[in-house]
Short mmCIF file of C-alpha atoms and ligand atoms in Angstrom, two decimals:
data_model
loop_
_atom_site.label_atom_id
_atom_site.label_comp_id
_atom_site.label_asym_id
_atom_site.label_seq_id
_atom_site.Cartn_x
_atom_site.Cartn_y
_atom_site.Cartn_z
CA MET A 1 1.32 97.22 63.45
CA GLU A 2 3.01 99.41 61.30
CA ASN A 3 1.78 100.04 57.68
CA GLN A 4 5.39 99.90 55.74
CA ASN A 5 4.24 102.76 53.42
CA ASP A 6 6.66 104.39 51.57
CA THR A 7 4.33 104.85 47.72
CA ALA A 8 5.41 107.85 46.55
CA ILE A 9 2.12 109.20 44.95
CA THR A 10 2.41 110.55 41.44
CA PRO A 11 0.01 112.92 39.75
CA GLY A 12 -1.88 110.34 38.30
CA MET A 13 -2.16 108.93 41.76
CA GLN A 14 -3.23 112.52 43.40
CA GLU A 15 -6.10 113.02 41.09
CA TYR A 16 -7.65 109.54 41.93
CA ILE A 17 -6.85 110.77 45.47
CA ASN A 18 -9.07 114.55 44.86
CA GLN A 19 -11.43 111.92 43.40
CA SER A 20 -12.22 110.00 47.07
CA ASP A 21 -11.46 112.88 49.45
CA ARG A 22 -14.49 114.79 47.41
CA ILE A 23 -16.72 111.90 47.74
CA ARG A 24 -15.50 111.10 51.56
CA ALA A 25 -16.56 114.85 51.89
CA GLU A 26 -20.00 114.07 50.13
CA ARG A 27 -20.61 110.95 52.76
CA THR A 28 -19.70 112.44 55.56
CA ASN A 29 -21.68 115.38 54.66
CA TYR A 30 -24.52 112.94 54.54
CA ILE A 31 -23.94 111.43 57.88
CA ASN A 32 -24.17 114.51 59.56
CA SER A 33 -26.74 115.94 57.62
CA GLU A 34 -29.18 112.99 57.77
CA VAL A 35 -28.49 109.90 58.89
CA LYS A 36 -27.35 111.17 62.41
CA LYS A 37 -30.97 113.03 62.85
CA TRP A 38 -32.46 109.43 62.46
CA ARG A 39 -34.51 107.61 64.76
CA PHE A 40 -31.98 104.29 65.43
CA ASP A 41 -35.29 102.32 63.96
CA THR A 42 -34.40 104.58 59.89
CA ILE A 43 -30.23 103.73 60.58
CA ALA A 44 -31.43 99.99 61.68
CA VAL A 45 -33.21 99.87 58.21
CA HIS A 46 -31.02 101.92 55.94
CA GLY A 47 -27.72 102.06 57.63
CA LEU A 48 -25.83 104.08 55.05
CA TYR A 49 -27.20 102.32 52.02
CA SER A 50 -28.97 104.99 50.76
CA VAL A 51 -31.05 105.80 47.35
CA GLN A 52 -28.42 107.07 46.07
CA ASP A 53 -25.65 105.12 46.63
CA ALA A 54 -28.03 102.24 45.28
CA LEU A 55 -28.56 104.29 41.91
CA ASN A 56 -25.28 105.32 41.51
CA PHE A 57 -23.33 102.28 42.41
CA HIS A 58 -25.80 99.08 42.64
CA GLN A 59 -28.28 99.23 39.91
CA GLY A 60 -30.65 100.33 42.07
CA ALA A 61 -31.42 97.16 44.32
CA ILE A 62 -33.63 98.15 47.52
CA ILE A 63 -30.95 95.63 49.38
CA GLU A 64 -27.10 95.54 50.06
CA PRO A 65 -25.72 93.00 47.70
CA ALA A 66 -23.96 90.75 48.75
CA PHE A 67 -20.44 91.20 46.57
CA LEU A 68 -18.83 88.02 46.77
CA SER A 69 -15.99 88.70 44.86
CA SER A 70 -12.39 88.56 46.38
CA SER A 71 -11.47 91.76 45.13
CA GLN A 72 -11.42 94.41 43.19
CA ALA A 73 -10.31 95.90 39.37
CA TYR A 74 -8.45 98.90 38.93
CA ARG A 75 -8.22 101.02 36.10
CA ASP A 76 -4.34 101.74 35.95
CA SER A 77 -1.62 101.59 38.12
CA ASP A 78 -2.15 104.72 39.68
CA GLU A 79 -5.52 103.69 40.96
CA MET A 80 -3.86 100.47 42.04
CA ALA A 81 -1.33 101.99 43.78
CA ALA A 82 -3.32 104.78 45.61
CA ALA A 83 -5.90 101.92 46.78
CA LEU A 84 -2.84 99.85 48.23
CA ALA A 85 -1.57 102.17 49.98
CA TYR A 86 -4.97 103.17 51.89
CA LYS A 87 -4.81 106.68 50.13
CA ILE A 88 -8.60 106.30 48.31
CA PRO A 89 -11.44 103.95 49.85
CA THR A 90 -11.01 100.52 48.69
CA TRP A 91 -12.30 97.31 48.02
CA CYS A 92 -8.41 96.00 47.10
CA TYR A 93 -9.14 92.62 48.36
CA SER A 94 -12.16 90.78 50.32
CA ARG A 95 -9.95 90.08 53.61
CA ILE A 96 -9.38 93.73 54.01
CA ALA A 97 -12.75 95.77 52.64
CA ASN A 98 -15.68 94.55 50.96
CA PRO A 99 -18.50 96.55 50.18
CA SER A 100 -21.28 94.59 51.56
CA THR A 101 -19.13 94.57 55.14
CA TYR A 102 -18.60 98.06 54.50
CA TYR A 103 -22.40 98.58 54.89
CA TYR A 104 -22.50 96.45 57.91
CA GLU A 105 -19.56 98.07 59.65
CA TRP A 106 -21.36 101.43 58.94
CA THR A 107 -24.61 100.08 60.64
CA LEU A 108 -22.92 98.85 63.87
CA ALA A 109 -21.32 101.91 64.21
CA LEU A 110 -24.22 103.75 63.48
CA LEU A 111 -26.28 102.24 66.56
CA GLU A 112 -23.41 101.56 68.90
CA GLY A 113 -22.62 105.50 68.46
CA TYR A 114 -26.41 106.31 68.73
CA GLY A 115 -26.64 109.19 71.09
CA PHE A 116 -23.09 109.60 71.59
CA SER A 117 -21.90 112.71 70.93
CA GLY A 118 -18.47 112.04 69.29
CA GLU A 119 -17.71 109.74 65.95
CA THR A 120 -17.86 106.01 65.86
CA SER A 121 -16.60 103.06 63.82
CA CYS A 122 -16.54 99.73 63.15
CA CYS A 123 -14.03 96.82 62.33
CA SER A 124 -16.60 93.59 61.11
CA THR A 125 -14.74 90.48 62.43
CA SER A 126 -15.45 86.33 61.61
CA SER A 127 -16.68 86.31 64.82
CA GLY A 128 -17.68 87.61 68.84
CA MET A 129 -14.30 85.68 69.37
CA SER A 130 -12.11 87.20 66.85
CA ALA A 131 -13.81 90.85 67.66
CA ILE A 132 -12.50 90.35 71.34
CA PHE A 133 -9.11 89.01 70.43
CA SER A 134 -8.76 92.02 67.79
CA ALA A 135 -9.51 94.18 70.31
CA VAL A 136 -7.73 93.03 72.48
CA THR A 137 -4.20 91.89 71.01
CA PRO A 138 -3.02 95.87 69.95
CA PHE A 139 -2.60 96.72 73.83
CA LEU A 140 -0.21 93.09 74.35
CA THR A 141 2.60 94.33 72.48
CA VAL A 142 6.00 94.26 74.21
CA LYS A 143 9.29 95.43 73.35
CA ARG A 144 11.18 92.88 75.21
CA ARG A 145 9.67 89.44 75.65
CA ASP A 146 10.00 89.23 79.15
CA GLU A 147 8.08 92.49 79.91
CA PRO A 148 5.18 91.67 82.20
CA ILE A 149 2.42 93.35 81.24
CA ASN A 150 -1.23 92.57 82.50
CA PHE A 151 -4.89 93.44 82.04
CA VAL A 152 -8.23 93.68 84.28
CA ALA A 153 -11.34 91.73 83.25
CA THR A 154 -14.69 90.27 84.74
CA ALA A 155 -14.69 87.34 86.05
CA GLN A 156 -18.32 86.70 85.08
CA CYS A 157 -17.95 86.24 81.31
CA TYR A 158 -18.62 84.22 78.29
CA GLY A 159 -16.78 81.01 78.75
CA GLY A 160 -15.11 81.30 75.64
CA THR A 161 -14.31 84.58 76.53
CA PHE A 162 -12.14 82.85 79.71
CA GLN A 163 -10.72 80.50 77.41
CA GLN A 164 -9.23 83.30 75.15
CA PHE A 165 -7.86 84.77 78.50
CA THR A 166 -6.51 82.14 80.53
CA VAL A 167 -5.31 79.44 78.25
CA ARG A 168 -4.20 81.72 75.13
CA LEU A 169 -3.27 84.63 76.49
CA MET A 170 -2.23 83.52 80.49
CA LYS A 171 -0.89 80.22 79.65
CA GLU A 172 0.88 80.22 76.35
CA ARG A 173 1.67 83.71 76.49
CA GLN A 174 2.28 84.57 79.95
CA ILE A 175 0.29 87.68 79.87
CA GLU A 176 -1.62 88.19 83.55
CA CYS A 177 -5.21 88.67 83.35
CA ARG A 178 -6.52 89.63 86.66
CA TRP A 179 -10.08 88.68 87.60
CA VAL A 180 -12.07 91.06 88.80
CA VAL A 181 -15.10 88.79 91.01
CA ASP A 182 -17.21 91.21 92.33
CA ALA A 183 -17.20 93.84 89.28
CA THR A 184 -19.73 95.91 91.14
CA ASP A 185 -17.04 96.76 93.65
CA ILE A 186 -14.72 99.80 92.10
CA ASP A 187 -12.22 99.35 94.63
CA GLU A 188 -11.32 95.50 93.46
CA TRP A 189 -11.06 97.04 90.07
CA ALA A 190 -8.59 100.03 91.34
CA SER A 191 -6.42 97.16 93.31
CA LYS A 192 -5.80 95.23 90.30
CA ILE A 193 -4.20 97.92 88.18
CA ASP A 194 -0.71 98.82 88.69
CA GLY A 195 1.90 100.58 85.72
CA ASN A 196 1.39 97.31 84.16
CA THR A 197 -1.79 97.16 82.85
CA ARG A 198 -2.91 97.37 79.17
CA PHE A 199 -6.59 97.60 79.35
CA LEU A 200 -9.58 97.03 81.49
CA TYR A 201 -12.35 94.39 79.93
CA GLY A 202 -16.09 93.96 81.44
CA GLU A 203 -18.65 92.03 80.03
CA LEU A 204 -22.40 93.48 80.45
CA PRO A 205 -24.80 91.61 81.43
CA SER A 206 -22.60 88.69 81.82
CA ASN A 207 -23.78 85.06 80.10
CA PRO A 208 -24.47 83.42 81.75
CA GLN A 209 -24.89 85.28 85.15
CA LEU A 210 -25.99 88.52 84.46
CA GLY A 211 -23.36 90.29 86.02
CA PHE A 212 -23.14 93.97 85.32
CA PHE A 213 -21.49 97.13 86.85
CA ASP A 214 -21.18 100.73 86.23
CA ILE A 215 -19.90 101.13 83.05
CA ALA A 216 -19.50 105.65 83.80
CA GLN A 217 -17.58 104.16 86.98
CA VAL A 218 -15.56 102.16 85.85
CA ALA A 219 -14.70 104.31 83.12
CA ASP A 220 -13.49 106.98 84.78
CA LEU A 221 -10.99 104.48 86.63
CA ALA A 222 -10.18 103.78 83.24
CA HIS A 223 -9.19 107.01 82.18
CA SER A 224 -7.70 108.02 85.33
CA HIS A 225 -5.14 105.58 84.50
CA GLU A 226 -5.00 106.19 80.64
CA LEU A 227 -6.49 102.99 79.90
CA PRO A 228 -9.61 102.49 77.81
CA LEU A 229 -12.51 100.39 78.65
CA ILE A 230 -13.30 97.54 76.31
CA VAL A 231 -16.86 96.18 76.95
CA ASP A 232 -18.78 93.30 75.65
CA SER A 233 -22.39 94.20 75.08
CA THR A 234 -23.28 91.21 73.55
CA ILE A 235 -26.83 90.49 75.61
CA ALA A 236 -27.59 94.30 75.62
CA THR A 237 -27.25 95.21 72.05
CA PRO A 238 -27.34 98.76 71.02
CA ALA A 239 -31.09 98.59 71.51
CA LEU A 240 -30.85 98.56 74.97
CA LEU A 241 -27.64 99.74 76.04
CA ARG A 242 -24.96 101.68 74.08
CA PRO A 243 -21.69 101.39 76.42
CA LEU A 244 -19.78 103.68 74.37
CA CYS A 245 -22.55 106.92 75.21
CA HIS A 246 -21.31 106.33 79.08
CA GLY A 247 -17.29 106.40 78.44
CA ALA A 248 -16.23 102.80 77.50
CA ASP A 249 -13.81 102.97 74.56
CA ILE A 250 -14.19 99.86 72.43
CA VAL A 251 -17.05 97.73 72.32
CA VAL A 252 -16.84 94.17 70.96
CA GLN A 253 -20.09 92.32 69.74
CA SER A 254 -20.68 88.87 69.11
CA ALA A 255 -22.80 89.77 66.18
CA THR A 256 -23.82 86.41 66.46
CA LYS A 257 -26.22 86.48 68.80
CA SER A 258 -29.32 88.68 69.53
CA LEU A 259 -27.80 90.50 66.43
CA THR A 260 -28.25 88.01 63.99
CA SER A 261 -31.27 86.87 65.60
CA SER A 262 -32.34 84.17 62.88
CA GLY A 263 -29.42 81.98 63.44
CA PHE A 264 -27.91 82.54 60.40
CA GLY A 265 -24.13 82.13 61.26
CA ILE A 266 -21.08 82.97 63.12
CA CYS A 267 -19.96 86.92 63.21
CA GLY A 268 -18.85 89.60 65.33
CA ALA A 269 -17.54 93.44 65.44
CA VAL A 270 -15.73 95.92 67.30
CA ILE A 271 -16.95 99.16 67.30
CA SER A 272 -14.75 102.23 68.79
CA ARG A 273 -15.02 105.85 69.73
CA LYS A 274 -12.91 108.35 67.79
CA PRO A 275 -9.99 108.66 69.94
CA ILE A 276 -10.16 105.91 72.62
CA THR A 277 -7.98 107.03 75.80
CA ALA A 278 -4.86 104.64 75.81
CA ASN A 279 -1.29 104.91 76.08
CA LEU A 280 -0.86 103.17 72.54
CA GLU A 281 2.43 104.77 70.64
CA GLU A 282 0.62 104.60 67.02
CA ALA A 283 -1.40 107.66 67.19
CA ALA A 284 -3.38 105.80 64.55
CA LEU A 285 -4.85 103.49 66.69
CA ARG A 286 -6.01 106.06 68.92
CA ASP A 287 -7.56 108.06 66.83
CA ASP A 288 -9.66 105.45 64.90
CA PHE A 289 -9.21 102.37 66.74
CA ALA A 290 -11.40 100.21 64.94
CA PHE A 291 -10.85 101.47 61.33
CA ASN A 292 -7.09 100.71 61.84
CA ILE A 293 -6.97 97.44 63.17
CA LYS A 294 -9.28 96.71 60.70
CA LEU A 295 -6.71 97.79 57.93
CA LEU A 296 -3.66 96.78 59.33
CA GLN A 297 -3.43 94.29 62.09
CA ASN A 298 -6.66 92.27 60.59
CA ARG A 299 -5.05 92.37 57.33
CA ASP A 300 -2.50 90.77 58.42
CA LEU A 301 -4.01 88.45 60.84
CA GLY A 302 -7.05 87.65 58.46
CA PRO A 303 -10.41 87.02 60.90
CA ASN A 304 -12.62 89.11 58.25
CA LEU A 305 -16.24 88.82 57.77
CA HIS A 306 -17.92 86.98 55.43
CA PRO A 307 -19.96 89.18 52.74
CA MET A 308 -22.94 87.22 52.66
CA GLN A 309 -22.95 86.84 56.56
CA ALA A 310 -22.63 90.75 56.16
CA ILE A 311 -26.33 90.93 54.45
CA LEU A 312 -27.73 87.92 56.42
CA THR A 313 -27.21 90.18 59.57
CA LEU A 314 -28.26 93.56 58.28
CA ASN A 315 -31.10 91.67 57.79
CA ASP A 316 -32.01 90.72 61.21
CA ILE A 317 -30.57 94.22 62.62
CA ARG A 318 -33.35 96.12 60.34
CA THR A 319 -35.98 94.95 63.34
CA LEU A 320 -33.53 95.41 66.31
CA ARG A 321 -35.31 97.55 68.77
CA SER A 322 -38.84 96.00 68.14
CA LYS A 323 -37.62 92.43 68.69
CA MET A 324 -35.29 93.40 71.81
CA ASP A 325 -38.46 95.23 73.41
CA LEU A 326 -40.77 92.10 72.75
CA MET A 327 -38.27 89.09 73.69
CA SER A 328 -37.34 91.26 76.89
CA ARG A 329 -41.03 91.49 77.99
CA ASN A 330 -41.69 87.79 77.02
CA THR A 331 -38.91 86.94 79.35
CA MET A 332 -40.02 89.72 82.07
CA GLN A 333 -43.00 87.00 82.10
CA VAL A 334 -41.30 83.90 82.06
CA ALA A 335 -39.02 85.26 84.86
CA LYS A 336 -41.61 86.27 87.37
CA PHE A 337 -43.38 82.70 86.51
CA LEU A 338 -40.23 80.77 87.16
CA GLN A 339 -39.70 82.86 90.60
CA ASP A 340 -42.67 81.55 92.05
CA HIS A 341 -42.13 78.16 90.92
CA PRO A 342 -41.49 75.65 94.09
CA LYS A 343 -39.25 73.60 91.78
CA VAL A 344 -36.87 76.44 90.73
CA GLU A 345 -34.40 77.86 93.96
CA ARG A 346 -32.95 81.14 92.19
CA VAL A 347 -33.50 83.18 88.97
CA GLU A 348 -31.22 85.65 87.85
CA TYR A 349 -33.08 88.28 85.70
CA LEU A 350 -31.98 91.79 86.29
CA GLY A 351 -35.61 92.72 85.34
CA LEU A 352 -36.72 91.06 88.80
CA LYS A 353 -37.60 93.96 91.45
CA ASN A 354 -35.71 91.78 93.88
CA HIS A 355 -32.32 91.34 92.01
CA LYS A 356 -29.53 92.57 93.71
CA LEU A 357 -28.60 94.14 90.39
CA HIS A 358 -31.97 95.50 89.51
CA GLU A 359 -31.28 99.28 90.33
CA LEU A 360 -27.84 99.26 88.87
CA ALA A 361 -28.98 97.93 85.36
CA SER A 362 -32.35 100.46 85.52
CA LYS A 363 -29.65 102.56 85.57
CA TYR A 364 -28.64 101.44 82.29
CA MET A 365 -30.28 99.62 80.26
CA TRP A 366 -33.52 101.42 78.79
CA LEU A 367 -35.06 100.70 75.40
CA VAL A 368 -33.95 102.98 73.16
CA ASP A 369 -36.53 105.97 71.77
CA ALA A 370 -39.44 104.13 74.39
CA GLU A 371 -40.38 108.12 74.36
CA HIS A 372 -40.32 108.60 70.59
CA ASP A 373 -42.60 105.53 70.65
CA GLU A 374 -46.25 105.92 70.82
CA LEU A 375 -46.93 103.20 72.57
CA TYR A 376 -44.75 104.23 75.63
CA GLN A 377 -44.41 107.88 75.08
CA LYS A 378 -41.50 107.87 78.20
CA PRO A 379 -38.41 106.06 78.74
CA VAL A 380 -38.98 102.73 79.25
CA ASN A 381 -36.68 99.69 80.88
CA ARG A 382 -35.63 97.19 79.11
CA TYR A 383 -33.55 94.05 80.52
CA GLY A 384 -33.40 91.41 77.16
CA HIS A 385 -33.95 88.20 76.59
CA LEU A 386 -31.12 86.28 78.19
CA MET A 387 -31.93 84.35 82.13
CA SER A 388 -30.71 82.26 84.52
CA PHE A 389 -32.33 79.58 86.70
CA CYS A 390 -31.58 77.09 89.32
CA VAL A 391 -33.27 73.95 89.45
CA ALA A 392 -34.08 72.74 93.26
CA GLY A 393 -32.35 69.80 94.25
CA GLY A 394 -29.29 70.19 92.37
CA ILE A 395 -27.55 68.94 89.45
CA GLU A 396 -30.26 65.43 88.85
CA PRO A 397 -33.31 67.22 88.85
CA ALA A 398 -32.04 70.01 86.46
CA ARG A 399 -31.11 67.29 84.28
CA ARG A 400 -34.21 65.92 84.03
CA PHE A 401 -35.97 69.26 83.96
CA PHE A 402 -33.92 69.98 80.68
CA ASP A 403 -34.42 66.57 79.02
CA SER A 404 -37.80 67.03 79.43
CA LEU A 405 -37.90 70.48 77.07
CA GLN A 406 -40.55 70.03 74.49
CA ARG A 407 -40.71 73.23 72.34
CA ILE A 408 -37.67 75.07 73.90
CA TRP A 409 -34.61 74.15 71.80
CA ARG A 410 -31.83 72.54 73.72
CA ALA A 411 -28.26 74.21 72.28
CA THR A 412 -25.77 76.27 72.90
CA ASP A 413 -26.81 79.09 71.78
CA LEU A 414 -28.77 82.56 72.69
CA GLY A 415 -29.82 85.18 71.08
CA ARG A 416 -32.40 83.85 69.10
CA ILE A 417 -36.06 84.26 67.87
CA LYS A 418 -36.65 80.82 69.04
CA SER A 419 -36.68 80.27 72.64
CA VAL A 420 -33.54 78.43 73.10
CA ALA A 421 -32.00 76.65 76.93
CA THR A 422 -28.41 75.07 78.03
CA ILE A 423 -26.80 73.68 81.32
CA PRO A 424 -23.62 76.10 81.06
CA ALA A 425 -21.36 73.65 83.35
CA ILE A 426 -21.80 70.91 80.82
CA SER A 427 -21.66 73.27 77.47
CA THR A 428 -20.48 76.79 77.38
CA HIS A 429 -18.59 76.96 80.72
CA GLN A 430 -17.52 72.79 80.69
CA GLN A 431 -13.75 73.28 79.45
CA GLN A 432 -13.06 76.13 82.78
CA GLY A 433 -13.64 73.68 85.54
CA GLU A 434 -15.42 73.72 88.71
CA GLU A 435 -13.33 75.76 90.31
CA ALA A 436 -13.49 78.53 87.58
CA ARG A 437 -17.19 77.96 87.33
CA LYS A 438 -17.56 78.41 91.44
CA MET A 439 -15.53 82.46 90.73
CA ALA A 440 -18.02 82.98 87.91
CA HIS A 441 -20.53 81.66 89.54
CA VAL A 442 -22.16 78.89 87.43
CA PRO A 443 -23.03 75.91 89.42
CA GLY A 444 -24.20 72.76 88.12
CA ASN A 445 -27.47 72.93 88.54
CA MET A 446 -28.03 76.22 86.45
CA VAL A 447 -29.99 76.23 83.63
CA ARG A 448 -29.33 79.70 80.75
CA LEU A 449 -32.74 80.49 79.23
CA CYS A 450 -32.76 82.54 76.32
CA VAL A 451 -36.78 83.65 75.38
CA GLY A 452 -37.86 84.10 72.00
CA ALA A 453 -40.68 85.57 70.30
CA GLU A 454 -42.88 82.92 70.79
CA HIS A 455 -46.38 84.05 72.66
CA PRO A 456 -45.25 83.75 76.31
CA ASP A 457 -47.79 81.47 77.35
CA ASP A 458 -46.67 78.51 75.03
CA ILE A 459 -43.24 78.80 76.86
CA ILE A 460 -44.46 79.26 80.20
CA ALA A 461 -46.28 75.88 79.52
CA ASP A 462 -43.58 73.79 78.67
CA LEU A 463 -41.39 74.75 81.49
CA ASP A 464 -44.05 74.22 83.78
CA GLN A 465 -44.67 70.29 82.30
CA ALA A 466 -40.74 69.86 82.87
CA LEU A 467 -40.24 71.25 86.09
CA HIS A 468 -43.28 68.65 86.73
CA LYS A 469 -40.63 65.56 85.47
CA ALA A 470 -37.48 67.40 87.42
C1 PLP B 501 -21.31 84.04 72.22
C2 PLP B 501 -20.74 84.94 73.03
C3 PLP B 501 -19.13 85.32 72.32
C4 PLP B 501 -18.70 84.78 71.54
O1 PLP B 501 -18.91 84.79 70.30
P1 PLP B 501 -19.23 83.79 69.19
O2 PLP B 501 -19.86 84.88 68.01
O3 PLP B 501 -19.45 82.70 69.11
O4 PLP B 501 -17.52 83.72 68.19
C5 PLP B 501 -18.56 86.12 73.34
N1 PLP B 501 -19.11 87.29 74.39
C6 PLP B 501 -20.54 86.34 74.89
C7 PLP B 501 -21.07 87.59 75.65
C8 PLP B 501 -21.23 85.31 73.72
O5 PLP B 501 -22.35 85.30 74.28
#
């Protein structure tokens, strides 16, 4: 991932560099003296888009403008040379950088870094899948074609992740993925690491089984081998869990989901701490991983986010905390109803007291700033709006139940403001086959339900009538 950078600095370029150093210093000062002191909701609403920015650069627009321009024009060749050598901040070409995606990146970096003492940065991506691919790729370089390399990952993960790891990496590139079947067993993680391991990867809570693991414990294990821990924290969102605060090095988000609860589009992000623990040759990647994959690797691969999408997502993120609170509470009510229903075999929801991972999840999943919320005035656990359950009697009744839903949407989707359900075995986890579904605990009668912001009584009524038809 080398940047061929042999540009000589001319006096004209130096002037541009000095000018942008001043602007960068002002920004750092603004972040440290203002933004870092705000509560989560204020960061979610404003991010780095300030009144000053609006008046100086954006005609006073109170909402971040959607910059649809493919590229930026320069005053002269000195400015162009400085920009393309990355000596000054630049919007040179929208595949590499764009003002709208810049605000998206800063909002996510700040929210994932909320409560974390160090610095964070973010690389926006076109989807959650490209976020995962962007995050793992730098660790998979080899010096020889036949160099054996591996990584260790939780078997309980999103179906698309399973496909990316097994087909694109294992089958097509002979990179071994070592699946951890019981992610709560630290000895199983440890037993899979050797001198050729490049990183540890975990999804939590996992989609759809609600798998969980002890982040701090796994991060310590990774670091004792000088390896990074990458966490897919899509289901929790930073409103409920911020893995960087617990030792993770890199977080990947399918911002498509609860972060863009409106359902307007596909997008992703890689957020990292500075520096990450990693056995990487390039110091730049260790020092500022997300920023440098954005400027180097992703410039060359091109999985960039569309600026219009960045604005749509920013708009959804502004109310993230209160939405996650409301939808988590609704889901809790629905989970309790399903748990007592005779036509339901098993309910997987981390908020249920009798769930085997309830205690562990309760250590990590907290509604951010509840202690500063006049409604609560103390820390409160919230477990998100994803749950799954098995319909009694097997696949046929599960299908009949599913087909009878009237208010709840049948779709391969989650994280919506509207309740959505799917049967993972015939949708998200269809490609991976029966055996892999068994390893990941995804039986054919499992229904994944993501409860939205409707009144829970209406969702419960819909579930009840459909269960009677099961
Ligand atoms: C949906 C999802 C992804 C993939 O994200 P896309 O935005 O659909 O590419 C990755 N991880 C998890 C946990 C997901 O739910």
